[in-house]
Amino acid sequence: MDSQLDRDPVCREFRALCRKLGWRVTASRLAVYRFVRGNKSHPVIDSVWEAVQRELPNISRESVYRILTDFADKGVIYQLEKPDVVARYDSNPRRHDHFYCERCGRVFDFSADEVDAIARAAANKLGAITRVEARVTGICEECLRKEQTRTRRP
Ligand SMILES: [Zn+2]
Ligand SMILES: [Zn+2]
């Protein structure tokens, strides 16, 4: 990239990030980064693609998707839902919380009723709250056990 871009603070920041991650700085990665960085709108892929096309008219949706996935894998951004997510139906309509296993995809119930009061107090200025649900993501006991036995084997 030319030196003109070096004066751009976002570009400088992105170069440093790429150095840390061992990535090559590309125009498409930079354009995606520029849009998602500090973006509070939780954009879907098509919003990102549309915005990036203003800078790079020929960029494909697939490229944008790949870049976003790479960013999410490295913790630069966070992917709220998996792309293949399907509607889930909970037999328990009463207030409770969920633990999502990122390995097997199972969802477990737990109760942290304190979260309800804390979230309501923190979010009440944003609108009328109808439901509070804590979402915890992690690796379930069973998947942890499987990983341990796998690593123990020669
Ligand atoms: Zn699991
Ligand atoms: Zn549930």
mmCIF file of C-alpha atoms in Angstrom, residues 2-123:
data_model
loop_
_atom_site.group_PDB
_atom_site.id
_atom_site.type_symbol
_atom_site.label_atom_id
_atom_site.label_comp_id
_atom_site.label_asym_id
_atom_site.label_seq_id
_atom_site.Cartn_x
_atom_site.Cartn_y
_atom_site.Cartn_z
ATOM 1 C CA ASP A 2 1.256 3.460 -0.764
ATOM 2 C CA SER A 3 2.517 5.960 1.741
ATOM 3 C CA GLN A 4 -0.535 8.156 1.391
ATOM 4 C CA LEU A 5 -2.490 5.462 3.193
ATOM 5 C CA ASP A 6 0.110 5.410 5.937
ATOM 6 C CA ARG A 7 -1.114 8.776 7.110
ATOM 7 C CA ASP A 8 -4.561 7.297 7.621
ATOM 8 C CA PRO A 9 -4.823 6.275 11.306
ATOM 9 C CA VAL A 10 -7.219 3.396 10.579
ATOM 10 C CA CYS A 11 -4.797 2.068 8.010
ATOM 11 C CA ARG A 12 -1.903 2.331 10.432
ATOM 12 C CA GLU A 13 -3.930 0.561 13.085
ATOM 13 C CA PHE A 14 -4.866 -2.163 10.617
ATOM 14 C CA ARG A 15 -1.262 -2.649 9.507
ATOM 15 C CA ALA A 16 -0.275 -3.166 13.134
ATOM 16 C CA LEU A 17 -3.096 -5.665 13.583
ATOM 17 C CA CYS A 18 -2.042 -7.584 10.459
ATOM 18 C CA ARG A 19 1.527 -7.668 11.661
ATOM 19 C CA LYS A 20 0.333 -9.174 14.941
ATOM 20 C CA LEU A 21 -1.821 -11.767 13.169
ATOM 21 C CA GLY A 22 0.784 -12.534 10.513
ATOM 22 C CA TRP A 23 -1.564 -11.400 7.742
ATOM 23 C CA ARG A 24 -0.859 -9.590 4.510
ATOM 24 C CA VAL A 25 -2.476 -6.148 4.335
ATOM 25 C CA THR A 26 -4.889 -6.176 1.401
ATOM 26 C CA ALA A 27 -7.197 -3.470 0.113
ATOM 27 C CA SER A 28 -10.245 -5.684 0.645
ATOM 28 C CA ARG A 29 -9.352 -6.585 4.233
ATOM 29 C CA LEU A 30 -8.676 -2.943 4.981
ATOM 30 C CA ALA A 31 -11.993 -1.847 3.459
ATOM 31 C CA VAL A 32 -13.924 -4.391 5.527
ATOM 32 C CA TYR A 33 -11.985 -3.424 8.628
ATOM 33 C CA ARG A 34 -12.664 0.253 8.023
ATOM 34 C CA PHE A 35 -16.403 -0.414 7.935
ATOM 35 C CA VAL A 36 -16.748 -2.821 10.868
ATOM 36 C CA ARG A 37 -14.277 -1.064 13.162
ATOM 37 C CA GLY A 38 -16.221 0.680 15.899
ATOM 38 C CA ASN A 39 -19.473 0.043 14.004
ATOM 39 C CA LYS A 40 -22.286 -0.189 16.544
ATOM 40 C CA SER A 41 -25.010 -1.343 14.148
ATOM 41 C CA HIS A 42 -24.239 -5.120 14.345
ATOM 42 C CA PRO A 43 -24.307 -5.241 10.533
ATOM 43 C CA VAL A 44 -25.321 -8.303 8.535
ATOM 44 C CA ILE A 45 -23.032 -9.430 5.740
ATOM 45 C CA ASP A 46 -25.006 -7.620 3.026
ATOM 46 C CA SER A 47 -24.650 -4.270 4.796
ATOM 47 C CA VAL A 48 -20.899 -4.803 5.025
ATOM 48 C CA TRP A 49 -20.722 -5.879 1.397
ATOM 49 C CA GLU A 50 -22.737 -2.872 0.243
ATOM 50 C CA ALA A 51 -20.544 -0.461 2.176
ATOM 51 C CA VAL A 52 -17.292 -2.039 1.006
ATOM 52 C CA GLN A 53 -18.461 -1.947 -2.608
ATOM 53 C CA ARG A 54 -18.424 1.851 -2.447
ATOM 54 C CA GLU A 55 -14.662 1.595 -2.027
ATOM 55 C CA LEU A 56 -14.084 -1.600 -4.024
ATOM 56 C CA PRO A 57 -16.890 -1.979 -6.595
ATOM 57 C CA ASN A 58 -15.768 -5.412 -7.770
ATOM 58 C CA ILE A 59 -15.442 -7.156 -4.451
ATOM 59 C CA SER A 60 -17.528 -10.326 -4.201
ATOM 60 C CA ARG A 61 -19.867 -11.195 -1.359
ATOM 61 C CA GLU A 62 -17.818 -14.368 -0.853
ATOM 62 C CA SER A 63 -14.640 -12.349 -0.299
ATOM 63 C CA VAL A 64 -16.384 -10.161 2.255
ATOM 64 C CA TYR A 65 -17.760 -13.253 3.962
ATOM 65 C CA ARG A 66 -14.316 -14.870 4.071
ATOM 66 C CA ILE A 67 -12.741 -11.728 5.515
ATOM 67 C CA LEU A 68 -15.440 -11.386 8.181
ATOM 68 C CA THR A 69 -15.016 -15.041 9.113
ATOM 69 C CA ASP A 70 -11.246 -14.587 9.397
ATOM 70 C CA PHE A 71 -11.748 -11.499 11.566
ATOM 71 C CA ALA A 72 -14.170 -13.409 13.789
ATOM 72 C CA ASP A 73 -11.804 -16.390 14.063
ATOM 73 C CA LYS A 74 -9.047 -14.095 15.291
ATOM 74 C CA GLY A 75 -11.286 -12.234 17.712
ATOM 75 C CA VAL A 76 -11.089 -8.941 15.822
ATOM 76 C CA ILE A 77 -14.884 -8.966 15.663
ATOM 77 C CA TYR A 78 -17.534 -11.218 17.113
ATOM 78 C CA GLN A 79 -20.020 -13.178 15.084
ATOM 79 C CA LEU A 80 -23.351 -13.038 16.877
ATOM 80 C CA GLU A 81 -24.993 -15.985 15.168
ATOM 81 C CA LYS A 82 -23.630 -18.829 13.158
ATOM 82 C CA PRO A 83 -24.655 -18.549 9.477
ATOM 83 C CA ASP A 84 -26.398 -21.929 9.531
ATOM 84 C CA VAL A 85 -28.410 -21.088 12.600
ATOM 85 C CA VAL A 86 -31.970 -22.375 12.535
ATOM 86 C CA ALA A 87 -34.858 -21.410 14.755
ATOM 87 C CA ARG A 88 -34.860 -23.225 18.060
ATOM 88 C CA TYR A 89 -37.917 -23.777 20.146
ATOM 89 C CA ASP A 90 -37.759 -23.952 23.889
ATOM 90 C CA SER A 91 -40.297 -26.078 25.737
ATOM 91 C CA ASN A 92 -39.908 -23.828 28.745
ATOM 92 C CA PRO A 93 -41.441 -20.405 28.157
ATOM 93 C CA ARG A 94 -40.534 -19.193 31.637
ATOM 94 C CA ARG A 95 -37.548 -16.942 32.201
ATOM 95 C CA HIS A 96 -34.259 -18.829 32.142
ATOM 96 C CA ASP A 97 -30.849 -18.638 30.545
ATOM 97 C CA HIS A 98 -28.913 -20.619 27.961
ATOM 98 C CA PHE A 99 -25.489 -22.107 27.562
ATOM 99 C CA TYR A 100 -24.525 -22.697 23.929
ATOM 100 C CA CYS A 101 -21.857 -25.291 23.214
ATOM 101 C CA GLU A 102 -19.771 -24.054 20.318
ATOM 102 C CA ARG A 103 -18.517 -27.570 19.539
ATOM 103 C CA CYS A 104 -21.647 -29.720 19.423
ATOM 104 C CA GLY A 105 -24.202 -26.930 19.050
ATOM 105 C CA ARG A 106 -26.350 -28.144 21.929
ATOM 106 C CA VAL A 107 -28.120 -25.634 24.128
ATOM 107 C CA PHE A 108 -28.388 -26.131 27.873
ATOM 108 C CA ASP A 109 -30.682 -24.386 30.337
ATOM 109 C CA PHE A 110 -29.506 -22.688 33.475
ATOM 110 C CA SER A 111 -30.914 -20.025 35.758
ATOM 111 C CA ALA A 112 -29.203 -16.821 36.738
ATOM 112 C CA ASP A 113 -32.170 -14.788 37.889
ATOM 113 C CA GLU A 114 -29.876 -12.042 39.201
ATOM 114 C CA VAL A 115 -29.038 -11.306 35.576
ATOM 115 C CA ASP A 116 -32.639 -10.315 34.988
ATOM 116 C CA ALA A 117 -32.568 -7.435 37.488
ATOM 117 C CA ILE A 118 -29.105 -6.306 36.436
ATOM 118 C CA ALA A 119 -29.983 -6.272 32.737
ATOM 119 C CA ARG A 120 -33.307 -4.529 33.309
ATOM 120 C CA ALA A 121 -31.653 -1.772 35.324
ATOM 121 C CA ALA A 122 -28.938 -1.340 32.711
ATOM 122 C CA ALA A 123 -31.192 -1.479 29.631
#
